[in-house]
Amino acid sequence: QLEMDKFPFVSLAKTYNTNAQVPDSAGTATAYLCGVKANEGTVGVSAAAVRSQCNTTEGNEVTSILRWAKDAGKSVGIVTTTRVNHATPSASYAHSVDRDWYSDNEMPAEALQAGCKDIARQLFENIPNIDVIMGGGRKYMFPKNTSDVEYPSVAKHSGTRKDERNLVQEWIDRMKDKKGHYVWNKKQLLS
């Protein structure tokens, strides 16, 4: 007999998207970070929002535990081994009908014209005072074709933003009178 067979109680977790039996990380992250089941491919919005349909975003945004904690005066952060604008971490701060809208470069023109924001932009605008953000995905925060600091000669690591915004510099400017620091390597992190 296994130790788990000796447990006095057993529970069942039902993991699914509202429109798919086998879930993706966007919908499941929305479920565990916001407490709401969601459609496949959407982050931080209820099941009333339809994937890739920008006009279904407004009014269907859901609040995450990150926001609740920040509003309660707690220190909050996102630490991930993937891009900070990937589906799982982004459900804590973003409201997007498409998990793949990492920067404005990945969004259709009609979504941009309708006022939908890309996920990287939402990281800096939706909850502007997150205390710690650690992870990848910086290319989605820099203007298109901006060379990466670590891989300057590798085109796939270059910035992707069509709006020419440098979200990292905007954040640094906003943190000028605070204790915020942007670091991208171990030496900077440890200093």
C-alpha positions as a LaTeX table, in Angstrom:
\begin{tabular}{lrrr}
\hline
Residue & $x$ (\AA) & $y$ (\AA) & $z$ (\AA) \\
\hline
Gln1 & 0.00 & 0.00 & 0.00 \\
Leu2 & 1.32 & 3.44 & $-0.96$ \\
Glu3 & 1.41 & 6.33 & 1.51 \\
Met4 & $-1.13$ & 8.23 & $-0.58$ \\
Asp5 & $-3.52$ & 5.29 & $-0.22$ \\
Lys6 & $-3.52$ & 5.94 & 3.53 \\
Phe7 & $-4.76$ & 9.55 & 3.22 \\
Pro8 & $-8.05$ & 9.96 & 5.12 \\
Phe9 & $-9.48$ & 12.29 & 2.45 \\
Val10 & $-9.27$ & 12.56 & $-1.31$ \\
Ser11 & $-10.28$ & 15.46 & $-3.53$ \\
Leu12 & $-10.78$ & 16.04 & $-7.21$ \\
Ala13 & $-9.65$ & 19.01 & $-9.27$ \\
Lys14 & $-11.35$ & 19.64 & $-12.58$ \\
Thr15 & $-8.90$ & 21.30 & $-14.92$ \\
Tyr16 & $-10.42$ & 22.52 & $-18.18$ \\
Asn17 & $-11.15$ & 25.63 & $-20.21$ \\
Thr18 & $-14.75$ & 26.65 & $-20.63$ \\
Asn19 & $-14.50$ & 25.90 & $-24.35$ \\
Ala20 & $-12.00$ & 23.02 & $-24.31$ \\
Gln21 & $-11.72$ & 19.77 & $-22.37$ \\
Val22 & $-7.92$ & 19.86 & $-22.40$ \\
Pro23 & $-6.84$ & 23.28 & $-21.09$ \\
Asp24 & $-3.99$ & 25.56 & $-22.05$ \\
Ser25 & $-1.84$ & 27.53 & $-19.64$ \\
Ala26 & $-3.64$ & 30.81 & $-20.39$ \\
Gly27 & $-7.01$ & 29.60 & $-19.20$ \\
Thr28 & $-5.63$ & 27.61 & $-16.29$ \\
Ala29 & $-3.51$ & 30.55 & $-15.10$ \\
Thr30 & $-6.61$ & 32.73 & $-15.21$ \\
Ala31 & $-8.41$ & 30.10 & $-13.15$ \\
Tyr32 & $-5.82$ & 29.78 & $-10.40$ \\
Leu33 & $-4.71$ & 33.43 & $-10.32$ \\
Cys34 & $-8.13$ & 35.05 & $-10.77$ \\
Gly35 & $-10.54$ & 32.34 & $-9.58$ \\
Val36 & $-12.49$ & 32.29 & $-12.85$ \\
Lys37 & $-12.66$ & 29.62 & $-15.57$ \\
Ala38 & $-11.83$ & 31.08 & $-18.97$ \\
Asn39 & $-11.68$ & 30.27 & $-22.66$ \\
Glu40 & $-8.64$ & 28.69 & $-24.22$ \\
Gly41 & $-6.04$ & 31.26 & $-25.29$ \\
Thr42 & $-7.34$ & 34.15 & $-23.18$ \\
Val43 & $-5.72$ & 35.65 & $-20.07$ \\
Gly44 & $-7.26$ & 37.69 & $-17.28$ \\
Val45 & $-10.73$ & 37.78 & $-18.83$ \\
Ser46 & $-13.91$ & 35.82 & $-18.16$ \\
Ala47 & $-15.39$ & 33.20 & $-20.47$ \\
Ala48 & $-17.55$ & 35.92 & $-22.03$ \\
Ala49 & $-14.43$ & 37.15 & $-23.84$ \\
Val50 & $-13.77$ & 35.43 & $-27.17$ \\
Arg51 & $-10.24$ & 34.63 & $-28.33$ \\
Ser52 & $-8.76$ & 37.18 & $-30.74$ \\
Gln53 & $-11.91$ & 39.34 & $-30.67$ \\
Cys54 & $-10.75$ & 42.61 & $-29.14$ \\
Asn55 & $-14.28$ & 43.97 & $-28.77$ \\
Thr56 & $-15.08$ & 41.25 & $-26.21$ \\
Thr57 & $-12.39$ & 42.39 & $-23.75$ \\
Glu58 & $-14.00$ & 45.43 & $-22.15$ \\
Gly59 & $-16.28$ & 44.55 & $-19.27$ \\
Asn60 & $-14.95$ & 40.99 & $-19.05$ \\
Glu61 & $-11.68$ & 41.73 & $-17.23$ \\
Val62 & $-11.16$ & 39.75 & $-14.02$ \\
Thr63 & $-8.99$ & 40.68 & $-11.05$ \\
Ser64 & $-6.03$ & 38.57 & $-9.96$ \\
Ile65 & $-4.53$ & 37.70 & $-6.62$ \\
Leu66 & $-1.58$ & 39.95 & $-7.54$ \\
Arg67 & $-3.92$ & 42.95 & $-7.74$ \\
Trp68 & $-5.77$ & 41.97 & $-4.56$ \\
Ala69 & $-2.50$ & 41.67 & $-2.66$ \\
Lys70 & $-1.14$ & 44.97 & $-4.01$ \\
Asp71 & $-4.39$ & 46.75 & $-3.17$ \\
Ala72 & $-4.07$ & 45.34 & 0.37 \\
Gly73 & $-0.65$ & 46.96 & 0.73 \\
Lys74 & 1.39 & 43.81 & 0.23 \\
Ser75 & 4.62 & 43.51 & $-1.71$ \\
Val76 & 4.03 & 41.54 & $-4.91$ \\
Gly77 & 6.08 & 40.06 & $-7.68$ \\
Ile78 & 6.30 & 37.82 & $-10.70$ \\
Val79 & 9.17 & 35.36 & $-10.92$ \\
Thr80 & 9.19 & 32.98 & $-13.87$ \\
Thr81 & 11.51 & 30.87 & $-15.99$ \\
Thr82 & 9.61 & 31.91 & $-19.12$ \\
Arg83 & 8.73 & 35.29 & $-20.63$ \\
Val84 & 7.02 & 37.57 & $-18.11$ \\
Asn85 & 4.47 & 38.27 & $-20.84$ \\
His86 & 3.80 & 34.56 & $-21.46$ \\
Ala87 & 0.35 & 33.16 & $-20.73$ \\
Thr88 & 0.94 & 31.87 & $-17.20$ \\
Pro89 & 2.56 & 34.92 & $-15.58$ \\
Ser90 & 0.55 & 37.43 & $-17.62$ \\
Ala91 & $-2.76$ & 36.24 & $-16.16$ \\
Ser92 & $-1.68$ & 37.97 & $-12.95$ \\
Tyr93 & $-1.69$ & 41.45 & $-14.53$ \\
Ala94 & $-3.04$ & 41.40 & $-18.10$ \\
His95 & $-6.49$ & 41.27 & $-19.68$ \\
Ser96 & $-6.04$ & 39.92 & $-23.18$ \\
Val97 & $-8.29$ & 37.99 & $-25.53$ \\
Asp98 & $-5.19$ & 36.46 & $-27.09$ \\
Arg99 & $-2.31$ & 34.94 & $-25.18$ \\
Asp100 & $-0.02$ & 35.53 & $-28.17$ \\
Trp101 & $-0.35$ & 39.32 & $-28.22$ \\
Tyr102 & 3.05 & 39.73 & $-26.53$ \\
Ser103 & 3.72 & 43.12 & $-28.15$ \\
Asp104 & 1.83 & 45.29 & $-30.60$ \\
Asn105 & 3.76 & 43.53 & $-33.38$ \\
Glu106 & 1.80 & 40.31 & $-32.80$ \\
Met107 & $-1.59$ & 42.03 & $-32.80$ \\
Pro108 & $-3.88$ & 42.50 & $-35.81$ \\
Ala109 & $-4.36$ & 46.10 & $-36.95$ \\
Glu110 & $-8.07$ & 46.03 & $-36.10$ \\
Ala111 & $-7.31$ & 45.08 & $-32.48$ \\
Leu112 & $-4.86$ & 47.97 & $-32.15$ \\
Gln113 & $-7.32$ & 50.39 & $-33.75$ \\
Ala114 & $-10.03$ & 49.19 & $-31.34$ \\
Gly115 & $-7.80$ & 50.08 & $-28.39$ \\
Cys116 & $-6.69$ & 46.67 & $-27.17$ \\
Lys117 & $-3.31$ & 46.69 & $-25.46$ \\
Asp118 & $-0.55$ & 44.16 & $-25.94$ \\
Ile119 & 0.55 & 42.09 & $-22.94$ \\
Ala120 & 4.00 & 43.72 & $-22.49$ \\
Arg121 & 2.39 & 47.16 & $-22.35$ \\
Gln122 & $-0.12$ & 45.92 & $-19.78$ \\
Leu123 & 2.74 & 44.70 & $-17.57$ \\
Phe124 & 3.87 & 48.32 & $-17.18$ \\
Glu125 & 0.46 & 50.01 & $-17.18$ \\
Asn126 & $-2.10$ & 47.79 & $-15.44$ \\
Ile127 & $-0.33$ & 47.37 & $-12.10$ \\
Pro128 & 2.50 & 49.91 & $-12.40$ \\
Asn129 & 4.03 & 49.28 & $-8.98$ \\
Ile130 & 4.80 & 45.55 & $-8.99$ \\
Asp131 & 7.73 & 45.17 & $-6.59$ \\
Val132 & 9.67 & 42.38 & $-8.34$ \\
Ile133 & 9.51 & 41.21 & $-11.95$ \\
Met134 & 11.97 & 38.48 & $-12.94$ \\
Gly135 & 11.82 & 36.56 & $-16.19$ \\
Gly136 & 12.44 & 36.77 & $-19.91$ \\
Gly137 & 10.67 & 38.40 & $-22.82$ \\
Arg138 & 12.49 & 41.72 & $-23.01$ \\
Lys139 & 12.39 & 41.82 & $-26.82$ \\
Tyr140 & 8.66 & 42.56 & $-26.59$ \\
Met141 & 9.44 & 45.70 & $-24.57$ \\
Phe142 & 11.85 & 47.36 & $-27.00$ \\
Pro143 & 11.27 & 49.13 & $-30.35$ \\
Lys144 & 11.37 & 46.98 & $-33.47$ \\
Asn145 & 14.88 & 46.00 & $-34.58$ \\
Thr146 & 16.54 & 47.35 & $-31.41$ \\
Ser147 & 19.57 & 45.14 & $-30.78$ \\
Asp148 & 19.44 & 43.02 & $-27.66$ \\
Val149 & 22.03 & 43.86 & $-24.98$ \\
Glu150 & 23.03 & 40.22 & $-24.52$ \\
Tyr151 & 22.69 & 38.98 & $-28.10$ \\
Pro152 & 23.30 & 42.08 & $-30.26$ \\
Ser153 & 23.98 & 40.21 & $-33.50$ \\
Val154 & 21.08 & 37.73 & $-33.25$ \\
Ala155 & 18.05 & 39.12 & $-35.09$ \\
Lys156 & 15.49 & 36.88 & $-33.35$ \\
His157 & 16.34 & 38.59 & $-30.05$ \\
Ser158 & 15.84 & 42.14 & $-31.40$ \\
Gly159 & 13.01 & 44.35 & $-30.21$ \\
Thr160 & 9.57 & 43.81 & $-31.73$ \\
Arg161 & 7.47 & 46.89 & $-30.86$ \\
Lys162 & 5.98 & 48.68 & $-33.87$ \\
Asp163 & 4.85 & 51.64 & $-31.74$ \\
Glu164 & 8.55 & 52.42 & $-31.11$ \\
Arg165 & 7.97 & 52.55 & $-27.35$ \\
Asn166 & 10.82 & 51.49 & $-25.10$ \\
Leu167 & 8.84 & 50.14 & $-22.17$ \\
Val168 & 11.97 & 49.39 & $-20.16$ \\
Gln169 & 13.20 & 52.99 & $-20.43$ \\
Glu170 & 9.72 & 54.26 & $-19.59$ \\
Trp171 & 9.76 & 52.10 & $-16.47$ \\
Ile172 & 13.28 & 53.27 & $-15.53$ \\
Asp173 & 12.16 & 56.90 & $-15.91$ \\
Arg174 & 9.10 & 56.23 & $-13.75$ \\
Met175 & 11.29 & 54.67 & $-11.05$ \\
Lys176 & 13.84 & 57.52 & $-11.01$ \\
Asp177 & 12.82 & 58.74 & $-7.54$ \\
Lys178 & 12.21 & 55.23 & $-6.20$ \\
Lys179 & 14.38 & 52.20 & $-5.59$ \\
Gly180 & 13.59 & 50.40 & $-8.85$ \\
His181 & 16.35 & 48.88 & $-10.96$ \\
Tyr182 & 16.36 & 47.14 & $-14.33$ \\
Val183 & 18.92 & 44.34 & $-14.44$ \\
Trp184 & 19.52 & 41.73 & $-17.09$ \\
Asn185 & 22.49 & 39.72 & $-15.82$ \\
Lys186 & 23.74 & 38.03 & $-12.67$ \\
Lys187 & 26.37 & 40.68 & $-11.91$ \\
Gln188 & 23.77 & 43.47 & $-11.95$ \\
Leu189 & 21.36 & 41.42 & $-9.87$ \\
Leu190 & 23.95 & 40.76 & $-7.18$ \\
Ser191 & 25.25 & 44.35 & $-7.01$ \\
\hline
\end{tabular}
